[in-house]
Coordinates of C-alpha atoms in Angstrom, one line a residue:
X22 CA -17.0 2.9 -16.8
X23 CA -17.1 3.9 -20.7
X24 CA -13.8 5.7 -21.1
X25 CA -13.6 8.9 -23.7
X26 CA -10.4 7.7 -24.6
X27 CA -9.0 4.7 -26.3
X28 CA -7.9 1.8 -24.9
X29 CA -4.2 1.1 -22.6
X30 CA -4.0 -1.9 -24.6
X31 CA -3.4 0.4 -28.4
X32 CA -1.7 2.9 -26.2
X33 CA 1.3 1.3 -25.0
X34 CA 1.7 -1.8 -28.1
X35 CA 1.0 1.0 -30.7
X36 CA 4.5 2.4 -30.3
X37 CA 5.7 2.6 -26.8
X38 CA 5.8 -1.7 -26.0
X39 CA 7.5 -1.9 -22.9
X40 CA 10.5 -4.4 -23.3
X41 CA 9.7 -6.6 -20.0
X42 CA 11.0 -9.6 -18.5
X43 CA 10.4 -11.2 -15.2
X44 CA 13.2 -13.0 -13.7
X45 CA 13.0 -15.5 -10.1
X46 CA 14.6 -14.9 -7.2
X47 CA 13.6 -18.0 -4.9
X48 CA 14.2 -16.9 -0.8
X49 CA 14.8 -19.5 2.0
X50 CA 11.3 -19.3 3.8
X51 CA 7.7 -17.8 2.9
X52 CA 6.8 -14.2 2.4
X53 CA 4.9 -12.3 4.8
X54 CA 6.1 -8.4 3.9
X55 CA 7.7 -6.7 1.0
X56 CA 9.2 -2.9 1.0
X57 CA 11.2 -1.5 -1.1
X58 CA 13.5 1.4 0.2
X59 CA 12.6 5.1 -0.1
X60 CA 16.3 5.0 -1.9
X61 CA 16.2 1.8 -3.5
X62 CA 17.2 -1.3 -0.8
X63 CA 14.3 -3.8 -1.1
X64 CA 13.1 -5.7 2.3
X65 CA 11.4 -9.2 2.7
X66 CA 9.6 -10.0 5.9
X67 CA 9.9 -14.3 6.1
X68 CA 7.5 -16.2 7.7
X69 CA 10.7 -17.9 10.2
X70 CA 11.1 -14.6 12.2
X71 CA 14.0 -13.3 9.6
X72 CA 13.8 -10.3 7.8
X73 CA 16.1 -10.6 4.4
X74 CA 17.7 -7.1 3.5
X75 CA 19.8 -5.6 0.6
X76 CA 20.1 -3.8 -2.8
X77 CA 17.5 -4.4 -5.5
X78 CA 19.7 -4.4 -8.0
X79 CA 21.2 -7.7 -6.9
X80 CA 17.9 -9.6 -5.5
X81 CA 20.2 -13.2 -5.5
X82 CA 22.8 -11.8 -2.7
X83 CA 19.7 -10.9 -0.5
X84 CA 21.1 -11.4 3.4
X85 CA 18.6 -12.5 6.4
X86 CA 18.6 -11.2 10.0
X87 CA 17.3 -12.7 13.0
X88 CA 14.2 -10.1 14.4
X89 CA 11.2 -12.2 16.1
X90 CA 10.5 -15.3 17.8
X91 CA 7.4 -15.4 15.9
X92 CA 6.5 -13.9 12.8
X93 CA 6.6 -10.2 11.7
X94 CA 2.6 -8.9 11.8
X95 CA 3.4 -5.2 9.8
X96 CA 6.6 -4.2 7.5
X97 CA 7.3 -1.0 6.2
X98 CA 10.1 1.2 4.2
X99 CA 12.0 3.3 7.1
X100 CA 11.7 7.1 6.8
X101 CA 15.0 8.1 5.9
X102 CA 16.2 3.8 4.5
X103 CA 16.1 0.7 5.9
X104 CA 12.7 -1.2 7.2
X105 CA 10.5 -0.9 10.0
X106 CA 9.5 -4.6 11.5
X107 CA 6.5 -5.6 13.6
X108 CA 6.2 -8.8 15.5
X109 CA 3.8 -11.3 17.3
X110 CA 6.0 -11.4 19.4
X111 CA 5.6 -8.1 21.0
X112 CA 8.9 -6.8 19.9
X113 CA 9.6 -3.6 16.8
X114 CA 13.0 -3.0 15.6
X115 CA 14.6 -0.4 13.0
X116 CA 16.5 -2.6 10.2
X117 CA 19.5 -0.8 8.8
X118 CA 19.8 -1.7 4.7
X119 CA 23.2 -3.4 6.0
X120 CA 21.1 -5.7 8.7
X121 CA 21.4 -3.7 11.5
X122 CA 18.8 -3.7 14.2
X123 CA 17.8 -0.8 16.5
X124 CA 15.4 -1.9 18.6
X125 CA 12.0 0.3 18.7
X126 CA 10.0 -1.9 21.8
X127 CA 10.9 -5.4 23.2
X128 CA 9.7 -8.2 23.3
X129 CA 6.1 -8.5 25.0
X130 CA 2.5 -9.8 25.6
X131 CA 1.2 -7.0 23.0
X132 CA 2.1 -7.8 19.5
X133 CA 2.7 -5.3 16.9
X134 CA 0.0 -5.0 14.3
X135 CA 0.4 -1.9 12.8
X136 CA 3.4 0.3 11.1
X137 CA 4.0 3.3 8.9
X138 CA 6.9 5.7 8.4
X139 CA 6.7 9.2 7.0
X140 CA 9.5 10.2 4.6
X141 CA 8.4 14.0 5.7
X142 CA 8.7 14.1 9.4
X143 CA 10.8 11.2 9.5
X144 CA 8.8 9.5 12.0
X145 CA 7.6 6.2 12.6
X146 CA 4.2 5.2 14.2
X147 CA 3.4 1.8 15.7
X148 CA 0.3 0.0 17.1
X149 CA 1.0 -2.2 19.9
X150 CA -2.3 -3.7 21.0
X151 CA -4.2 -0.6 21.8
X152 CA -1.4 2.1 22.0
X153 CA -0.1 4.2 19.6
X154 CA 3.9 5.4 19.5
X155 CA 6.3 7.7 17.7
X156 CA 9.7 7.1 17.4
X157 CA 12.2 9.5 15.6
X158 CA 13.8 8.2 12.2
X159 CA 16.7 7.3 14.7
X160 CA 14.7 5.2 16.8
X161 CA 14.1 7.3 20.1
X162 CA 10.7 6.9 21.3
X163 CA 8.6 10.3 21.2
X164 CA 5.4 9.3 22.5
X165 CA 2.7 7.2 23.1
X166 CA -1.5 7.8 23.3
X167 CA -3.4 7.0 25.5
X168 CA -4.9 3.2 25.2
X169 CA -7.6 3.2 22.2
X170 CA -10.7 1.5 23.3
X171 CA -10.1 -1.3 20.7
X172 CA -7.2 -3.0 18.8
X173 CA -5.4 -0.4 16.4
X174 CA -5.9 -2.1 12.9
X175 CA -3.9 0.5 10.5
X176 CA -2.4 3.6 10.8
X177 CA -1.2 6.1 8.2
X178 CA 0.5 9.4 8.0
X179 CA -0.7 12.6 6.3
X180 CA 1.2 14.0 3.8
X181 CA 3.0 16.1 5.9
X182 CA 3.7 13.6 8.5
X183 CA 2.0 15.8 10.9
X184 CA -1.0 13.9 12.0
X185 CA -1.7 10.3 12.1
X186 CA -4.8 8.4 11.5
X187 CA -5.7 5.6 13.7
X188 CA -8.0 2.8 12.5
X189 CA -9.8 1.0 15.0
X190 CA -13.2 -0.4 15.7
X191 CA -15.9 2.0 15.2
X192 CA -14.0 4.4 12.8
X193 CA -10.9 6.6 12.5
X194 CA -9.2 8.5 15.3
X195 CA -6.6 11.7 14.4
X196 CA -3.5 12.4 16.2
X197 CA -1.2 15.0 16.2
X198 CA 2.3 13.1 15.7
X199 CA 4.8 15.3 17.5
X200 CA 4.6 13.9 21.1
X201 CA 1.4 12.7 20.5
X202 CA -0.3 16.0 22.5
X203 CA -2.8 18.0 21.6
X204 CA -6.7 17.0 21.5
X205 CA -7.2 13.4 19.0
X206 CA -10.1 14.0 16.5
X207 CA -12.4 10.9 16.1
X208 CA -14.0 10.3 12.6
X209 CA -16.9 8.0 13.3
X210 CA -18.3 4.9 11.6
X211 CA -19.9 1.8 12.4
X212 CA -17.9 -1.6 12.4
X213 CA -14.1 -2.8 12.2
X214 CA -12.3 -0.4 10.5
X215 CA -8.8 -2.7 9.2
X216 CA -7.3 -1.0 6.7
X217 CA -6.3 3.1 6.3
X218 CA -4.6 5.8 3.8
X219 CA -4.5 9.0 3.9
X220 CA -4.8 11.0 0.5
X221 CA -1.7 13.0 -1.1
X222 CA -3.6 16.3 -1.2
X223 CA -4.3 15.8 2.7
X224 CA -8.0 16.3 2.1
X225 CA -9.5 12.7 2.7
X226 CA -8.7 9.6 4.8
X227 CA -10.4 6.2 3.4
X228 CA -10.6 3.0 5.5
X229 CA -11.1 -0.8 4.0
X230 CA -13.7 -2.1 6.2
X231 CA -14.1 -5.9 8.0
X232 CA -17.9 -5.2 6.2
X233 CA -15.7 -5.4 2.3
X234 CA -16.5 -1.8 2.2
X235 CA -14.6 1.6 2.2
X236 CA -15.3 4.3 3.9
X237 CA -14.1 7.6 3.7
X238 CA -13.9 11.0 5.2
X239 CA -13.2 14.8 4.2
X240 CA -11.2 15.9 6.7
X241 CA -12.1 19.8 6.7
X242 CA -15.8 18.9 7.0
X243 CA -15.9 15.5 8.5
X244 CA -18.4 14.7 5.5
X245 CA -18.6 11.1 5.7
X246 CA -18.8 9.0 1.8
X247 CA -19.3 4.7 1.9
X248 CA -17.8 2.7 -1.4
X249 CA -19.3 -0.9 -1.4
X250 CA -19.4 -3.9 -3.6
X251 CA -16.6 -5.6 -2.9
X252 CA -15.8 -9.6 -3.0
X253 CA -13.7 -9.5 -0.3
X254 CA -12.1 -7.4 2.3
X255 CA -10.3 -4.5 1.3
X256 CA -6.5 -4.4 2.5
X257 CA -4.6 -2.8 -0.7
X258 CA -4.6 1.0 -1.8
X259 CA -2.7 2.8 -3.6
X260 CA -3.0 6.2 -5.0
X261 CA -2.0 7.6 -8.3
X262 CA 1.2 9.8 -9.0
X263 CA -1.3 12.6 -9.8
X264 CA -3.2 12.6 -6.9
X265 CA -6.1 12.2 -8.4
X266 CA -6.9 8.1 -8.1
X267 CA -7.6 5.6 -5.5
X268 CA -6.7 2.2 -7.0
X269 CA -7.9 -0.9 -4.4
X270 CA -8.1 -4.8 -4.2
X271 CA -10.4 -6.9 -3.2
X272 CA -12.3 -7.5 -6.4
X273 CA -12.0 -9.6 -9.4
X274 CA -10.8 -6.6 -11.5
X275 CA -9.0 -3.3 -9.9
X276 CA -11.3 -0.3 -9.1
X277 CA -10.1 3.1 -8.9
X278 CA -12.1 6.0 -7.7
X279 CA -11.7 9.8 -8.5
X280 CA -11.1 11.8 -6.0
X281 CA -10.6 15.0 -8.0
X282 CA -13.2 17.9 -7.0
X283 CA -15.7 16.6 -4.4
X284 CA -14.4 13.3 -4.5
X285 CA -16.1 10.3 -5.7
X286 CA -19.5 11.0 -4.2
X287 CA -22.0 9.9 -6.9
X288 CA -19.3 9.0 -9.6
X289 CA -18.9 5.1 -10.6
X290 CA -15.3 3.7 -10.2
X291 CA -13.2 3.2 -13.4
X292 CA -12.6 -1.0 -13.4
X293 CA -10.4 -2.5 -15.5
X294 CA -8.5 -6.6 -15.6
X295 CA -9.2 -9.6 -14.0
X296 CA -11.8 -12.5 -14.3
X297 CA -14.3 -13.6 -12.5
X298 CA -12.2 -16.6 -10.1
X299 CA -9.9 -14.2 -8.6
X300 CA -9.2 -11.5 -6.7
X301 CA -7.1 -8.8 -6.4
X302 CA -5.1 -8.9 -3.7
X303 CA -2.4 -5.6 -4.0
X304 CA -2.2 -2.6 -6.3
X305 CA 0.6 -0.5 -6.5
X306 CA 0.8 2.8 -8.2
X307 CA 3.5 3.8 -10.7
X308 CA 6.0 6.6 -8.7
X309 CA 5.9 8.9 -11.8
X310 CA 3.3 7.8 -14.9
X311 CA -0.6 7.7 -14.6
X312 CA -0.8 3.9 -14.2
X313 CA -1.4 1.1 -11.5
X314 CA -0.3 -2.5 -11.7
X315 CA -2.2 -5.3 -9.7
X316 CA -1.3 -8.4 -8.5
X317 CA -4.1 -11.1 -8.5
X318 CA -5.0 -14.8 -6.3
X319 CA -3.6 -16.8 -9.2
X320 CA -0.3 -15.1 -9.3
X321 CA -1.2 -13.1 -12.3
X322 CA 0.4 -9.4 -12.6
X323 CA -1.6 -6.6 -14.6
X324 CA -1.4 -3.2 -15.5
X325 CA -3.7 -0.6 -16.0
X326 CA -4.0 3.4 -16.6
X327 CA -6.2 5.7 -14.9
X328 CA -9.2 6.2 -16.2
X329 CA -8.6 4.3 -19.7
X330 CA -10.3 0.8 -20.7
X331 CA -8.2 -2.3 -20.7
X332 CA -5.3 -3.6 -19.4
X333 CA -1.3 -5.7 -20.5
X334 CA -0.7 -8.9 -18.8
X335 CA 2.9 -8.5 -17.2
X336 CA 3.3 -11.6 -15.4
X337 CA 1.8 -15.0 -16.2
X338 CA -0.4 -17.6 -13.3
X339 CA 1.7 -18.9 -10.8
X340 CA 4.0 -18.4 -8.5
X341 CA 1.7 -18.6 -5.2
X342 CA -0.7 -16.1 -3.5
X343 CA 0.7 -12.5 -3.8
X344 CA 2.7 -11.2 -0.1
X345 CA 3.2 -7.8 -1.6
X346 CA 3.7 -5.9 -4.6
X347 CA 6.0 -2.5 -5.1
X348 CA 7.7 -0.5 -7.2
X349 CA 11.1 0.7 -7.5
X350 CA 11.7 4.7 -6.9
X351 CA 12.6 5.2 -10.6
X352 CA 9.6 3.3 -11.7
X353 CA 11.7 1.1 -13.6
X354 CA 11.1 -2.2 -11.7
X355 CA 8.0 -4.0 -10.4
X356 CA 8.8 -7.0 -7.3
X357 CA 6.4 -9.2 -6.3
X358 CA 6.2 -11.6 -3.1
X359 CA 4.6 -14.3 -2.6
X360 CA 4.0 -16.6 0.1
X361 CA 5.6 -19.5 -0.8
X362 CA 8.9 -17.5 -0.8
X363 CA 9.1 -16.4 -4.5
X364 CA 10.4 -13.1 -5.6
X365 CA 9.5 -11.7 -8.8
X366 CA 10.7 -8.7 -10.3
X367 CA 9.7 -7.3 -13.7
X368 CA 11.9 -5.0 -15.6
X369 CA 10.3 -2.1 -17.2
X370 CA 13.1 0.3 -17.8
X371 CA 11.5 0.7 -21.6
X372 CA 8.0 1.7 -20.2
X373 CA 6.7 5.0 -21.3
X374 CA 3.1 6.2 -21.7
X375 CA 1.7 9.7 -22.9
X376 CA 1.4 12.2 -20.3
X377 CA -2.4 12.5 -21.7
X378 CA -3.8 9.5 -23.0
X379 CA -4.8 9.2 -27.3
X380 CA -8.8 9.7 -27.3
X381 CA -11.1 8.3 -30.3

C-alpha cells in the first residue's frame, strides 16, 4: 500500500538510530514457547518437558524446572507473573518466576492445547481436548464448559477478561468467563478455525484459519469479514499499541490491517519486509510506540511502523526457525527463541520514533 508519508527507513536513521545489539544466550534443549512476564521474568518452554524460568535482565542464570513427561503444547505469561504451561501429557501447572509449580490439572489422556491469561480478571483459561476451564490467578479451578463438539484450537480473552473466545472447528464460540454460566454465543464459519485474538477496543475477534485465511467478526453485529492471501497458515498476531493495527505472519513480508472505523472491510493491508523465500513466522507489537517487529524462517528479525513504507534489519540470518518472539514491558528489549535452543535478545533502550510519522 502507497504510504502518504515517508519511509521508516529515513525516519528512524535520520536522527533517532536506535543503538542495538544482539547478544546469545544458548539454553540446554530446543525451544517450543517463549513469554515474557507481565513484570519483566522471561519463560522458555524446552522441548525435554522443562520449562527454564527467571529475570530478563540476567538471560545466562536462566534455571529449569521439571513440568511434563512430554512436551509443553501452549505457554503463556501468568495473569498477575509467572507462566502458565500446557502439556501433551495431559497435565497444566502455574510456574512461579522462582520455579514453583501449582498444579492447574494432572496428568491425563487429554492433552492441553490451548492457554491464555488475562492480566484484567486475573484468570486463566485452558483447552483440554474439547473442554474449556477457568482457574483464578491463584490456581483454583472456577469452571469448566460443557464438551465443544470439536478440539479447542485457541482461545483468547477480551479486553476485559470477561468473556472468552473459543476457536474450534466451524468457527468461534463466546463464553462468559466467571464460572463459565450464562448462554455461549457461537460465531459461525466454515473450516478449522486454529488460531484467535481478540481486539483491544473489544469490538472484533479474528481467527487464523487451517484454509491460510483470517476471518473475522464484529462482535455487536456478528458481521462476518474473510482476509486471504496468505502463503501459509496463519498462527501470529499482534496488535498495535494504538489499537488501531493487526500485524500477522504467514507471509513473505508482514501484513497489517486497519481496523480503525468499520474495520478493514474493502481496505488493502499495509505490507512491509521480507523476500520472496521466507516467511514470517511471529510478529510482535511494540508495548508503547507505533511499530511491529517480525521474526522470519531464516532467522532474520525486522522492524516495521504502521502504516509507513520500509523496514530496519535488526537481526541478521540464522540462528534456526523462530519459537517465539516478545517484547519486554518497557519496550526496551526484543527476545527471540528458536528451536534449536537459541535465545536472542536485542537491546533497544535508544529506540525512539515520532509519535506521528514525517510525511513528504
Amino acid at each position: 500500500m502507497p504510504s502518504e508519508f515517508g519511509s521508516f527507513q529515513d525516519e528512524i536513521y535520520a536522527d533517532r538510530l536506535p543503538q542495538s545489539r544482539v547478544d546469545l544466550f544458548p539454553q540446554e534443549a530446543g525451544i517450543v514457547g517463549l513469554a515474557v512476564a507481565r513484570k519483566g521474568g522471561i519463560g522458555l518452554a524446552l522441548d525435554d518437558g522443562r520449562v527454564a524460568v527467571g529475570d530478563l535482565a540476567a538471560p545466562a542464570e536462566l534455571v529449569p524446572v521439571e513440568v511434563h513427561d512430554g512436551v509443553s503444547l501452549s505457554f503463556a505469561p501468568g495473569p498477575q507473573g509467572g507462566f502458565v504451561s500446557g502439556g501433551d501429557d495431559g497435565r497444566a501447572a502455574l510456574i512461579g518466576g522462582d520455579g514453583k509449580i501449582t498444579e492447574l490439572v494432572a496428568p491425563g489422556k487429554e492433552w492441553v492445547g490451548a492457554v491464555t491469561t488475562s492480566a484484567a480478571s486475573c484468570l486463566i483459561a485452558l483447552g483440554t481436548a474439547k473442554t474449556l476451564r477457568v482457574f483464578d490467578a491463584a490456581g483454583k479451578a472456577l469452571g469448566a464448559a460443557p464438551p465443544a463438539g470439536s478440539t479447542i484450537a485457541a482461545l483468547a480473552f477480551n479486553p476485559k477478561g470477561k468473556r472468552i473466545a473459543v476457536a474450534h472447528y466451524g468457527g468461534v464460540t463466546l463464553w462468559w468467563s466467571g464460572g463459565l454460566t450464562g448462554t455461549p454465543k457461537p460465531l459461525n464459519w466454515k473450516g478449522s478455525h486454529i488460531a484467535a485474538t481478540w481486539s483491544p477496543d473489544g469490538r472484533f475477534v479474528v481467527t487464523g484459519t487451517q484454509d491460510k485465511e483470517l476471518h473475522g467478526w464484529r462482535v455487536e453485529d456478528e458481521v462476518d469479514m474473510r482476509m486471504s492471501g496468505y502463503s501459509a497458515k496463519v498462527k501470529s498476531f499482534a496488535w498495535s499499541a494504538d489499537e488501531r493495527w493487526l500485524a500477522c505472519a504467514g507471509s513473505p513480508s508482514v501484513t497489517c490491517w486497519d481496523f480503525s472505523g468499520k474495520g478493514p472491510m474493502g481496505r488493502p493491508p499495509h505490507q512491509f519486509g521480507g523476500s520472496e523465500e521466507y516467511l514470517a513466522t511471529h510478529v510482535a507489537s511494540h508495548p508503547k510506540l507505533p511499530i511491529v517487529a517480525a521474526a522470519f524462517e531464516d532467522g532474520r528479525i525486522e522492524m516495521g511502523r504502521f502504516g509507513v513504507e520500509g523496514q530496519v534489519l535488526l537481526k541478521e540470518v540464522g540462528g534456526g526457525l523462530p519459537t517465539g518472539l516478545a517484547w519486554s514491558p518497557d519496550g526496551g528489549k526484543l527476545v527471540m527463541s528458536t528451536e534449536d535452543g537459541e535465545l536472542f535478545i536485542v537491546d533497544l533502550d535508544d529506540l525512539k520514533v515520532a509519535a506521528s510519522p514525517k510525511k513528504r
